Coordinates of C-alpha atoms in Angstrom, one line a residue:
M14 CA 273.6 7.0 113.8
S15 CA 273.0 4.1 111.6
T16 CA 274.5 0.6 111.3
T17 CA 275.0 -1.7 108.3
A18 CA 274.5 -5.5 108.8
P19 CA 277.8 -7.4 107.9
A20 CA 277.6 -9.4 104.7
P21 CA 277.2 -13.1 105.3
E22 CA 280.4 -15.5 105.0
F23 CA 279.6 -18.1 102.5
L24 CA 280.9 -21.3 103.1
I25 CA 281.7 -22.1 99.4
A26 CA 284.7 -19.4 100.0
S27 CA 286.4 -21.1 102.7
R28 CA 285.1 -25.0 102.8
G29 CA 284.5 -25.3 99.0
T30 CA 285.2 -25.0 95.3
S31 CA 283.1 -24.1 92.3
A32 CA 283.3 -24.1 88.4
D33 CA 281.4 -23.0 85.3
L34 CA 280.6 -26.1 83.6
G35 CA 279.1 -24.4 80.7
A36 CA 275.5 -26.0 80.3
W37 CA 272.5 -26.4 82.4
V38 CA 273.0 -28.7 85.4
V39 CA 270.2 -31.3 85.2
G40 CA 271.1 -33.6 87.9
L41 CA 273.7 -34.5 90.6
A42 CA 274.7 -37.4 92.3
F43 CA 277.3 -38.6 94.7
G44 CA 278.8 -42.3 94.0
R45 CA 277.3 -44.7 96.4
D46 CA 281.2 -46.0 97.1
G47 CA 281.9 -42.5 98.0
R48 CA 284.2 -41.7 94.7
G49 CA 283.1 -38.5 93.0
L50 CA 280.5 -36.4 92.3
F51 CA 278.5 -36.7 89.0
A52 CA 276.9 -33.9 87.1
G53 CA 274.7 -34.5 84.2
L54 CA 274.6 -31.5 81.8
G55 CA 272.1 -30.2 79.3
D56 CA 275.0 -30.7 76.6
G57 CA 274.9 -34.4 76.7
T58 CA 278.1 -34.8 79.0
V59 CA 278.6 -36.0 82.4
R60 CA 281.2 -34.6 84.6
I61 CA 283.0 -36.1 87.4
A62 CA 284.9 -34.6 90.0
Q63 CA 286.2 -34.9 93.5
P64 CA 286.5 -31.9 95.7
G65 CA 289.6 -29.7 94.8
A66 CA 290.1 -32.0 92.0
E67 CA 289.6 -31.0 88.1
W68 CA 286.3 -32.0 86.2
R69 CA 286.5 -34.8 84.1
V70 CA 284.3 -34.8 80.8
V71 CA 282.6 -38.1 79.7
E72 CA 280.4 -37.9 76.6
A73 CA 277.3 -39.9 77.7
H74 CA 274.4 -38.8 75.0
D75 CA 273.9 -37.6 71.6
G76 CA 271.8 -34.7 72.9
A77 CA 270.9 -33.9 76.4
V78 CA 271.0 -35.7 79.7
L79 CA 267.5 -35.4 80.9
S80 CA 267.8 -37.2 84.2
L81 CA 270.7 -38.5 86.5
C82 CA 271.2 -40.4 89.7
A83 CA 273.5 -42.5 91.5
D84 CA 273.7 -46.1 90.3
A85 CA 273.0 -49.1 92.5
K86 CA 276.5 -49.7 93.6
D87 CA 278.9 -47.1 92.2
G88 CA 279.0 -44.5 89.4
A89 CA 276.0 -42.8 87.8
L90 CA 272.7 -43.7 85.7
S91 CA 271.9 -41.2 83.2
G92 CA 268.8 -41.0 80.8
G93 CA 268.9 -38.9 77.5
D94 CA 266.7 -37.7 74.8
D95 CA 268.7 -39.8 72.6
G96 CA 266.6 -43.1 73.9
R97 CA 269.8 -44.4 75.8
L98 CA 270.0 -45.5 79.4
M99 CA 273.9 -45.0 80.4
R100 CA 276.1 -46.2 83.2
V101 CA 278.8 -43.7 83.9
P102 CA 281.6 -45.2 86.3
F103 CA 284.1 -43.3 88.4
E104 CA 286.7 -44.1 85.7
G105 CA 286.5 -44.9 82.0
A106 CA 283.8 -44.3 79.2
A107 CA 280.1 -44.4 79.7
E108 CA 278.5 -47.8 79.0
E109 CA 275.1 -48.3 77.2
V110 CA 272.5 -50.2 79.6
A111 CA 269.7 -50.2 77.4
R112 CA 268.4 -48.4 74.4
Y113 CA 264.5 -47.3 74.0
G114 CA 264.7 -45.9 70.3
S115 CA 263.8 -42.4 69.9
K116 CA 261.8 -42.0 73.1
W117 CA 263.2 -39.9 76.0
I118 CA 264.3 -41.0 79.5
E119 CA 262.9 -38.4 81.6
H120 CA 263.3 -40.0 85.0
V121 CA 265.8 -42.5 86.4
A122 CA 266.1 -44.3 89.9
A123 CA 268.2 -46.9 91.2
H124 CA 268.5 -48.8 94.5
E125 CA 271.6 -50.3 96.1
S126 CA 270.2 -53.8 96.0
G127 CA 271.0 -53.5 92.1
L128 CA 267.7 -52.4 90.8
R129 CA 267.4 -49.7 88.4
A130 CA 264.2 -48.2 87.0
C131 CA 263.6 -45.5 83.8
A132 CA 260.6 -44.0 82.7
V133 CA 259.9 -44.1 78.9
G134 CA 256.7 -42.5 77.9
K135 CA 253.9 -44.4 79.7
A136 CA 256.4 -47.3 80.9
V137 CA 258.5 -47.8 83.6
H138 CA 261.2 -50.2 82.8
V139 CA 263.0 -52.2 85.7
L140 CA 266.3 -53.8 85.3
D141 CA 269.0 -55.5 87.5
A142 CA 272.4 -54.7 88.0
K143 CA 273.6 -56.3 84.7
G144 CA 271.3 -54.3 82.8
T145 CA 268.8 -57.3 82.2
A146 CA 265.3 -56.2 81.6
L147 CA 262.9 -57.4 84.4
K148 CA 259.6 -56.1 83.7
S149 CA 258.0 -53.2 81.9
L150 CA 255.1 -51.5 83.9
A151 CA 252.6 -49.7 81.8
H152 CA 250.8 -46.7 83.0
P153 CA 247.7 -44.7 81.6
S154 CA 249.6 -41.7 80.7
S155 CA 253.1 -40.6 80.5
V156 CA 255.3 -41.2 83.9
G157 CA 255.9 -37.7 85.6
G158 CA 258.4 -39.3 88.1
V159 CA 259.8 -42.6 89.6
A160 CA 261.1 -43.7 93.1
F161 CA 262.3 -46.6 95.0
D162 CA 261.3 -47.2 98.6
T163 CA 264.0 -47.4 101.0
K164 CA 263.8 -51.2 100.8
G165 CA 263.9 -51.5 97.1
K166 CA 260.7 -53.6 97.1
R167 CA 258.4 -51.3 95.6
V168 CA 258.8 -48.6 92.9
A169 CA 256.4 -46.0 92.7
A170 CA 255.2 -43.9 89.4
S171 CA 253.3 -40.6 89.0
H172 CA 251.0 -40.0 86.3
Y173 CA 247.9 -38.1 85.2
N174 CA 245.1 -38.7 87.8
G175 CA 247.5 -40.2 90.4
A176 CA 250.2 -42.7 91.0
S177 CA 250.7 -46.3 90.8
L178 CA 252.5 -48.5 93.3
W179 CA 254.2 -51.9 92.3
F180 CA 255.9 -54.6 94.0
V181 CA 259.0 -55.4 92.0
G182 CA 259.3 -59.0 92.9
A183 CA 255.5 -59.7 92.5
K184 CA 255.0 -62.8 89.9
E185 CA 251.6 -60.8 88.8
D186 CA 252.3 -57.0 87.8
K187 CA 249.4 -55.4 89.2
P188 CA 249.7 -51.8 90.8
R189 CA 248.0 -50.3 93.7
V190 CA 246.7 -47.2 92.0
L191 CA 246.4 -44.1 94.1
E192 CA 244.0 -42.0 92.6
W193 CA 243.5 -38.1 92.5
K194 CA 242.3 -36.1 89.5
G195 CA 245.0 -34.0 88.0
S196 CA 248.6 -34.0 86.6
H197 CA 251.2 -35.2 89.0
H198 CA 254.9 -35.3 88.5
A199 CA 257.5 -35.4 91.2
I200 CA 256.9 -38.3 93.6
T201 CA 258.7 -39.4 96.9
L202 CA 258.0 -42.0 99.5
S203 CA 258.6 -41.6 103.3
P204 CA 261.5 -43.5 104.6
D205 CA 259.5 -45.9 106.7
G206 CA 257.1 -46.6 103.5
T207 CA 253.8 -45.5 105.0
H208 CA 253.0 -42.4 102.6
V209 CA 253.4 -41.6 99.1
V210 CA 253.4 -37.7 98.1
T211 CA 253.4 -36.1 94.7
A212 CA 253.7 -32.6 93.4
M213 CA 251.2 -31.3 91.1
Q214 CA 250.6 -29.1 88.2
E215 CA 248.7 -26.5 90.0
A216 CA 251.2 -25.6 92.6
A217 CA 250.1 -28.2 95.2
L218 CA 251.0 -31.5 96.9
H219 CA 249.0 -34.5 97.1
G220 CA 249.7 -37.5 99.5
W221 CA 248.2 -40.9 100.3
R222 CA 248.5 -42.5 103.8
L223 CA 248.9 -46.3 102.6
A224 CA 247.5 -48.0 105.6
D225 CA 244.0 -46.6 104.9
G226 CA 244.2 -44.7 101.7
Q227 CA 243.7 -41.5 103.5
H228 CA 244.1 -38.4 101.0
M229 CA 246.4 -35.5 102.1
R230 CA 246.0 -32.2 100.3
M231 CA 248.8 -29.7 100.7
S232 CA 248.1 -26.3 98.9
G233 CA 249.1 -22.6 99.3
Y234 CA 252.3 -22.8 97.0
P235 CA 252.9 -19.5 94.7
A236 CA 254.8 -21.9 92.4
K237 CA 254.9 -25.3 91.1
T238 CA 256.9 -27.5 93.2
H239 CA 259.8 -29.4 91.5
S240 CA 261.7 -30.8 94.4
L241 CA 260.7 -32.9 97.7
S242 CA 262.8 -34.5 100.3
F243 CA 262.0 -36.2 103.6
T244 CA 264.3 -36.0 106.7
A245 CA 265.9 -39.1 107.6
R246 CA 263.5 -40.2 109.9
G247 CA 260.5 -39.1 107.8
K248 CA 259.2 -36.6 110.6
W249 CA 259.2 -33.6 108.0
L250 CA 258.8 -33.3 104.3
A251 CA 260.9 -30.3 102.7
T252 CA 259.5 -28.9 99.6
S253 CA 260.4 -26.1 96.8
G254 CA 257.9 -23.9 95.3
A255 CA 257.6 -21.0 97.7
E256 CA 259.5 -17.9 98.9
A257 CA 260.9 -20.0 101.8
V258 CA 261.6 -23.7 102.5
V259 CA 258.2 -25.0 103.3
L260 CA 258.2 -28.2 105.8
W261 CA 255.3 -30.4 106.2
P262 CA 254.9 -32.2 109.8
F263 CA 254.6 -36.0 109.1
F264 CA 254.0 -36.8 113.1
G265 CA 251.4 -36.4 115.6
G266 CA 248.7 -36.8 112.8
G267 CA 250.1 -34.3 110.4
P268 CA 250.1 -33.2 108.1
M269 CA 246.4 -32.9 107.6
G270 CA 245.0 -30.1 110.2
K271 CA 248.7 -29.0 110.8
A272 CA 250.1 -25.6 109.4
P273 CA 253.6 -26.2 107.7
T274 CA 256.6 -24.7 108.9
E275 CA 258.6 -22.0 106.8
L276 CA 262.2 -21.7 107.0
A277 CA 265.2 -19.6 105.2
G278 CA 262.7 -17.1 103.3
G279 CA 262.1 -13.3 103.4
D280 CA 264.0 -12.1 100.5
G281 CA 260.7 -12.8 97.8
V282 CA 262.9 -15.3 95.8
I283 CA 261.5 -18.7 94.9
C284 CA 263.0 -22.0 96.6
T285 CA 263.8 -24.1 93.6
R286 CA 265.7 -27.1 95.2
V287 CA 265.6 -28.9 98.6
A288 CA 267.8 -31.6 100.1
C289 CA 267.5 -32.9 103.4
H290 CA 270.6 -34.0 105.4
P291 CA 271.2 -37.9 105.4
Q292 CA 271.3 -38.0 108.9
H293 CA 270.5 -34.7 110.9
E294 CA 267.4 -32.6 110.8
M295 CA 268.7 -30.0 108.5
V296 CA 267.7 -29.1 105.3
A297 CA 269.7 -27.6 102.2
A298 CA 268.0 -25.3 99.8
G299 CA 268.8 -23.5 96.6
F300 CA 266.7 -20.4 95.0
E301 CA 266.0 -19.1 91.9
D302 CA 268.6 -16.3 92.1
G303 CA 271.3 -19.2 92.7
L304 CA 271.4 -18.5 96.3
V305 CA 272.4 -21.8 98.6
L306 CA 271.6 -22.2 102.1
L307 CA 271.7 -24.7 105.0
T308 CA 269.0 -24.3 107.7
D309 CA 268.7 -26.4 111.1
I310 CA 265.1 -27.2 111.3
G311 CA 264.8 -27.0 115.2
S312 CA 266.7 -23.7 115.8
G313 CA 266.0 -22.1 112.4
R314 CA 269.4 -21.3 112.3
V315 CA 270.8 -20.4 108.7
L316 CA 274.2 -21.1 107.3
P317 CA 274.8 -19.2 104.0
I318 CA 276.7 -21.8 101.6
A319 CA 276.9 -19.7 98.0
P320 CA 275.9 -16.6 97.0
P321 CA 273.4 -15.5 94.1
G322 CA 274.5 -15.8 90.8
G323 CA 275.0 -18.3 87.9
G324 CA 271.2 -18.7 87.3
G325 CA 268.7 -20.7 89.3
V326 CA 269.6 -23.7 91.4
S327 CA 268.8 -26.7 89.3
A328 CA 270.2 -29.8 91.4
L329 CA 271.1 -30.1 94.9
V330 CA 272.5 -33.4 96.5
W331 CA 274.3 -34.6 99.7
N332 CA 276.9 -37.6 99.8
A333 CA 275.9 -40.5 102.0
S334 CA 277.6 -39.5 105.2
G335 CA 276.3 -35.9 105.0
T336 CA 279.9 -34.4 104.7
L337 CA 279.7 -32.9 101.1
L338 CA 276.8 -30.8 99.8
A339 CA 276.8 -30.2 95.8
F340 CA 274.8 -27.9 94.0
G341 CA 274.4 -26.8 90.2
T342 CA 272.5 -24.0 88.3
E343 CA 270.5 -23.3 85.3
E344 CA 273.6 -21.7 83.7
G345 CA 276.3 -24.4 84.7
R346 CA 277.4 -23.0 87.7
C347 CA 278.4 -26.0 90.1
G348 CA 280.1 -26.1 93.5
I349 CA 281.0 -28.6 96.3
V350 CA 281.0 -27.5 100.0
D351 CA 283.0 -29.6 102.6
L352 CA 280.9 -29.5 106.0
S353 CA 283.1 -32.0 107.9
K354 CA 285.6 -29.4 108.7
R355 CA 285.1 -27.4 112.1

């Protein structure tokens, strides 16, 4: 006698909504004021929606959206291959914040204090809430990623042979250079500001403990890591780039000398995006086949969010309270799931 395991019940069917937006979902962001989900697409538009509502189309770029994040107070900030940095409000048309000629804006970041940053070639431009340019920070090569620390006092940029850490309010712009040979792209800072971690071209991570400059080498990935996300208290660093969610322990002297934890794997499909819950020790994960899962780090329990299909997951984001999870794919599938319901 044989038995067949029941098919998983994906929460998108009972607690969410999805749509085909028709173009690569480059980035997703929920507005900091709680209004709307913003989706930056490869066709140059930014789409805006709330759960259960129709998507609104905003013409943002003459070309493709290359980067998108939540803006400092509300709305979203997007960078395009038309050299324009745009602010997209929840209501109304897109507004140009800055223009950088024919150079691409591949990375953007913003902090609730009002600061914004965008990477243009070898420079990171820092602007205030009004769009006034505060400073331009030069790097030895093209910038691969940009991130503010949680207090908005420092901005970090990855580049060839390492990363640079700048104090935004410093009178003299002299970075702390974090050196390690190779090409560095995605970058993040731990919530307490004690560690910087980058993803590298050769399918590995590199980190620095800022207190003493200690290097941290995290390798063994079968694919390049594109997505890094610390848990709310900084205990774990979740990463993509393997056939499971790889979590490195940043406690008890880790991650050096400690093995990573792997969750939600086993199907032979590469994880492409991770997003840690803003409050609890849970991590959402998107995979190369379009599958989206939510897993509890402590118990290892997995909740199916969305089934495979619609291309690889290219964007994944939580709202500030952790009640809404949104995902987007390379083929334009986009969904929002409401996890506040019991």
